[in-house]
Amino acid sequence: MGKDKLRKFAENKTFNNVIQPTRDEILSNFHYKGKWKEEFFKNDNPIIIELGCGKGEYSVGLAQHFPDKNFLGIDIKGARFWRGAKTAIEQQIKNVGFLRTQIELIEHVFSPGEVDEIWITFPDPQIKYKRTKHRLINFIFLEKYKRIMKEGGSIHLKTDSEFLHGYANGLIHGLGYTVLSSHHDIYGAPDYELPSYVREIKTFYENMFLKEGKPITYLNFKI
């Protein structure tokens, strides 16, 4: 492991906006489950989570855009979200935090109805059929999300993968969920069709894909 990763791991341990439980701690009556508002955020505002948050740009950007909501970026790679956590501390953004854990353990992290919205930004599309179970949008994961979300909560998917966008659309329609917004190219859509923050907040990967000329897709749906 490189020195830079080790430095980031060490610094994460000093951040008050980062939680890094062991797998056993997650599976054994995780302390924050059902108590995120009172124990971590210390308010009663809605909770929005970003799954596979990477460098944390979207979690931080949304937190800045919505100071009356709580945001939690979740990723197994702490060296990545170190940047978002550090930015939040430097800029004194109090309504965002980061959790290091596997997304498949999400039901052990939150109680039923504890989450208001979910964001998934530029996940690995896992195009090969045998990798279907690893897609963050699949039947199994959607069932997990449904169990932790408040009734009427929505999921946002932003990706450069037209395959994943199409797959998700088909799956959602097949399950009878409600599509609120679906765009194959957000930068080609009229301004009135999308909330401003969908285009204003960009991740490292989005900037990279835009330079390559790839269209960015967006899907928002209720489950």
Short mmCIF file of C-alpha atoms in Angstrom, two decimals:
data_model
loop_
_atom_site.label_atom_id
_atom_site.label_comp_id
_atom_site.label_asym_id
_atom_site.label_seq_id
_atom_site.Cartn_x
_atom_site.Cartn_y
_atom_site.Cartn_z
CA MET A 1 0.00 0.00 0.00
CA GLY A 2 1.35 3.43 -0.97
CA LYS A 3 2.32 6.10 1.53
CA ASP A 4 -0.41 8.43 0.25
CA LYS A 5 -3.14 5.87 0.98
CA LEU A 6 -1.73 5.21 4.42
CA ARG A 7 -1.69 8.94 5.12
CA LYS A 8 -5.33 9.28 4.07
CA PHE A 9 -6.39 6.27 6.15
CA ALA A 10 -4.65 7.76 9.17
CA GLU A 11 -6.20 11.17 8.61
CA ASN A 12 -9.68 9.66 8.22
CA LYS A 13 -9.37 8.37 11.78
CA THR A 14 -9.08 11.95 13.03
CA PHE A 15 -12.12 13.27 11.13
CA ASN A 16 -15.31 13.68 13.14
CA ASN A 17 -17.40 13.29 9.98
CA VAL A 18 -16.08 9.80 9.14
CA ILE A 19 -17.25 6.47 10.59
CA GLN A 20 -15.26 3.32 9.81
CA PRO A 21 -16.80 0.33 11.61
CA THR A 22 -15.62 -3.24 11.18
CA ARG A 23 -17.89 -5.72 9.43
CA ASP A 24 -18.60 -7.38 12.78
CA GLU A 25 -19.62 -4.03 14.28
CA ILE A 26 -22.03 -3.48 11.39
CA LEU A 27 -23.55 -6.95 11.79
CA SER A 28 -23.77 -6.80 15.58
CA ASN A 29 -26.44 -4.20 16.35
CA PHE A 30 -24.64 -1.26 14.72
CA HIS A 31 -24.66 1.74 17.05
CA TYR A 32 -25.99 4.32 14.57
CA LYS A 33 -28.75 2.16 13.10
CA GLY A 34 -32.03 3.97 13.73
CA LYS A 35 -30.18 6.82 15.45
CA TRP A 36 -28.39 8.68 12.64
CA LYS A 37 -30.31 11.90 13.19
CA GLU A 38 -29.88 12.10 16.94
CA GLU A 39 -26.45 10.50 17.34
CA PHE A 40 -24.54 11.61 14.23
CA PHE A 41 -26.23 14.62 12.63
CA LYS A 42 -27.83 15.85 15.87
CA ASN A 43 -30.93 17.22 14.15
CA ASP A 44 -34.22 15.95 12.77
CA ASN A 45 -33.61 16.71 9.09
CA PRO A 46 -34.16 14.19 6.24
CA ILE A 47 -31.34 11.75 5.48
CA ILE A 48 -30.05 11.33 1.92
CA ILE A 49 -27.33 8.77 1.17
CA GLU A 50 -24.95 8.42 -1.76
CA LEU A 51 -23.92 4.84 -2.52
CA GLY A 52 -20.44 4.29 -3.93
CA CYS A 53 -19.66 7.95 -3.25
CA GLY A 54 -16.06 7.83 -4.52
CA LYS A 55 -14.32 11.11 -3.75
CA GLY A 56 -17.47 12.47 -2.15
CA GLU A 57 -18.00 15.39 -4.54
CA TYR A 58 -21.72 14.76 -4.92
CA SER A 59 -22.40 14.28 -1.22
CA VAL A 60 -20.57 17.52 -0.41
CA GLY A 61 -22.18 19.39 -3.31
CA LEU A 62 -25.67 18.32 -2.30
CA ALA A 63 -24.99 19.22 1.33
CA GLN A 64 -24.03 22.71 0.24
CA HIS A 65 -27.12 22.99 -1.95
CA PHE A 66 -29.49 21.67 0.76
CA PRO A 67 -28.34 22.88 4.21
CA ASP A 68 -31.65 21.69 5.71
CA LYS A 69 -30.95 18.04 4.82
CA ASN A 70 -28.40 15.47 6.03
CA PHE A 71 -26.11 13.65 3.61
CA LEU A 72 -24.06 10.50 4.08
CA GLY A 73 -21.59 9.22 1.48
CA ILE A 74 -20.99 5.47 1.62
CA ASP A 75 -18.05 3.66 0.07
CA ILE A 76 -15.71 0.81 1.00
CA LYS A 77 -12.67 2.76 -0.20
CA GLY A 78 -11.78 5.24 2.50
CA ALA A 79 -8.82 6.68 0.60
CA ARG A 80 -11.30 7.93 -1.99
CA PHE A 81 -13.82 9.68 0.23
CA TRP A 82 -10.99 11.21 2.26
CA ARG A 83 -11.13 14.14 -0.18
CA GLY A 84 -14.83 14.80 0.43
CA ALA A 85 -14.48 14.44 4.19
CA LYS A 86 -11.52 16.82 4.28
CA THR A 87 -13.31 19.39 2.08
CA ALA A 88 -16.36 19.29 4.36
CA ILE A 89 -14.19 19.93 7.41
CA GLU A 90 -12.18 22.69 5.73
CA GLN A 91 -15.37 24.43 4.57
CA GLN A 92 -17.25 23.71 7.82
CA ILE A 93 -20.07 21.83 6.08
CA LYS A 94 -21.80 20.21 9.03
CA ASN A 95 -24.60 18.30 7.29
CA VAL A 96 -22.48 15.70 5.50
CA GLY A 97 -20.62 12.63 6.71
CA PHE A 98 -18.98 9.51 5.33
CA LEU A 99 -19.30 5.83 6.18
CA ARG A 100 -16.85 3.14 5.15
CA THR A 101 -18.66 -0.14 4.58
CA GLN A 102 -19.96 -2.52 1.93
CA ILE A 103 -23.21 -1.46 0.31
CA GLU A 104 -24.65 -4.96 0.57
CA LEU A 105 -24.77 -4.41 4.36
CA ILE A 106 -27.07 -1.39 3.99
CA GLU A 107 -29.94 -3.00 5.93
CA HIS A 108 -27.65 -3.38 8.94
CA VAL A 109 -26.74 0.31 8.77
CA PHE A 110 -30.23 1.88 8.64
CA SER A 111 -33.59 1.05 10.19
CA PRO A 112 -36.73 0.72 8.06
CA GLY A 113 -37.87 4.12 6.82
CA GLU A 114 -34.76 5.93 8.05
CA VAL A 115 -33.56 7.09 4.60
CA ASP A 116 -35.43 9.69 2.52
CA GLU A 117 -33.50 9.53 -0.77
CA ILE A 118 -30.66 7.60 -2.40
CA TRP A 119 -28.15 8.88 -4.96
CA ILE A 120 -26.05 6.54 -7.10
CA THR A 121 -23.53 8.43 -9.22
CA PHE A 122 -21.40 6.82 -11.92
CA PRO A 123 -21.30 3.27 -10.56
CA ASP A 124 -19.52 0.47 -12.37
CA PRO A 125 -22.21 -0.67 -14.87
CA GLN A 126 -21.10 -4.31 -14.57
CA ILE A 127 -22.10 -4.96 -18.18
CA LYS A 128 -21.41 -8.71 -18.30
CA TYR A 129 -24.48 -10.82 -17.47
CA LYS A 130 -22.65 -12.79 -14.77
CA ARG A 131 -21.95 -9.46 -13.01
CA THR A 132 -25.66 -8.55 -12.78
CA LYS A 133 -25.72 -9.22 -9.04
CA HIS A 134 -23.02 -6.60 -8.53
CA ARG A 135 -24.94 -3.76 -10.19
CA LEU A 136 -26.08 -1.21 -7.62
CA ILE A 137 -29.38 -1.17 -9.51
CA ASN A 138 -30.69 -4.72 -9.57
CA PHE A 139 -33.67 -6.53 -8.06
CA ILE A 140 -31.85 -7.58 -4.88
CA PHE A 141 -30.40 -4.15 -4.15
CA LEU A 142 -33.71 -2.42 -4.93
CA GLU A 143 -35.41 -4.63 -2.34
CA LYS A 144 -32.76 -3.65 0.21
CA TYR A 145 -33.20 0.04 -0.61
CA LYS A 146 -36.98 -0.26 -0.36
CA ARG A 147 -36.73 -1.64 3.16
CA ILE A 148 -34.63 1.24 4.50
CA MET A 149 -36.41 4.08 2.66
CA LYS A 150 -39.29 6.18 3.83
CA GLU A 151 -42.51 5.53 1.91
CA GLY A 152 -42.51 7.70 -1.20
CA GLY A 153 -38.71 8.11 -1.16
CA SER A 154 -36.87 8.28 -4.45
CA ILE A 155 -33.65 7.04 -6.02
CA HIS A 156 -31.43 9.09 -8.36
CA LEU A 157 -29.14 7.35 -10.85
CA LYS A 158 -26.61 9.45 -12.77
CA THR A 159 -24.34 7.58 -15.17
CA ASP A 160 -22.43 7.75 -18.43
CA SER A 161 -23.49 4.17 -19.19
CA GLU A 162 -26.40 4.07 -21.63
CA PHE A 163 -26.51 0.32 -20.96
CA LEU A 164 -27.07 0.81 -17.23
CA HIS A 165 -29.58 3.60 -17.82
CA GLY A 166 -31.58 1.37 -20.17
CA TYR A 167 -31.30 -1.67 -17.90
CA ALA A 168 -32.50 0.35 -14.89
CA ASN A 169 -35.41 1.81 -16.83
CA GLY A 170 -36.53 -1.63 -17.95
CA LEU A 171 -36.20 -3.10 -14.46
CA ILE A 172 -38.09 -0.24 -12.84
CA HIS A 173 -40.95 -0.37 -15.32
CA GLY A 174 -41.13 -4.14 -14.94
CA LEU A 175 -41.43 -3.81 -11.16
CA GLY A 176 -44.16 -1.20 -11.49
CA TYR A 177 -42.19 1.61 -9.85
CA THR A 178 -42.86 5.25 -10.74
CA VAL A 179 -40.36 7.04 -12.99
CA LEU A 180 -40.20 10.72 -12.08
CA SER A 181 -37.56 11.78 -14.59
CA SER A 182 -35.51 10.02 -17.27
CA HIS A 183 -32.99 11.65 -19.62
CA HIS A 184 -30.45 10.14 -22.01
CA ASP A 185 -28.42 13.36 -22.15
CA ILE A 186 -28.88 15.83 -19.30
CA TYR A 187 -26.86 18.52 -21.05
CA GLY A 188 -29.11 18.31 -24.08
CA ALA A 189 -32.32 18.55 -22.06
CA PRO A 190 -34.23 21.83 -21.53
CA ASP A 191 -33.44 23.58 -18.25
CA TYR A 192 -37.01 23.29 -16.99
CA GLU A 193 -36.94 19.48 -17.18
CA LEU A 194 -34.18 19.00 -14.59
CA PRO A 195 -33.34 20.43 -11.17
CA SER A 196 -30.30 22.70 -11.48
CA TYR A 197 -28.14 20.62 -9.11
CA VAL A 198 -28.31 17.57 -11.42
CA ARG A 199 -26.03 19.43 -13.84
CA GLU A 200 -24.25 21.85 -11.51
CA ILE A 201 -22.70 19.20 -9.26
CA LYS A 202 -20.09 17.13 -11.09
CA THR A 203 -17.94 14.27 -9.89
CA PHE A 204 -14.37 13.53 -10.93
CA TYR A 205 -15.68 10.82 -13.25
CA GLU A 206 -18.36 13.03 -14.78
CA ASN A 207 -15.79 15.66 -15.74
CA MET A 208 -13.67 12.91 -17.25
CA PHE A 209 -16.57 11.46 -19.25
CA LEU A 210 -17.63 14.90 -20.48
CA LYS A 211 -14.13 15.51 -21.84
CA GLU A 212 -14.50 12.23 -23.74
CA GLY A 213 -17.77 13.49 -25.24
CA LYS A 214 -19.95 10.89 -23.50
CA PRO A 215 -23.60 11.79 -22.82
CA ILE A 216 -24.56 11.80 -19.14
CA THR A 217 -27.85 10.11 -18.29
CA TYR A 218 -30.15 10.66 -15.31
CA LEU A 219 -32.98 8.63 -13.83
CA ASN A 220 -35.14 9.47 -10.82
CA PHE A 221 -37.76 7.03 -9.62
CA LYS A 222 -39.87 6.08 -6.62
CA ILE A 223 -39.95 2.61 -5.15
#
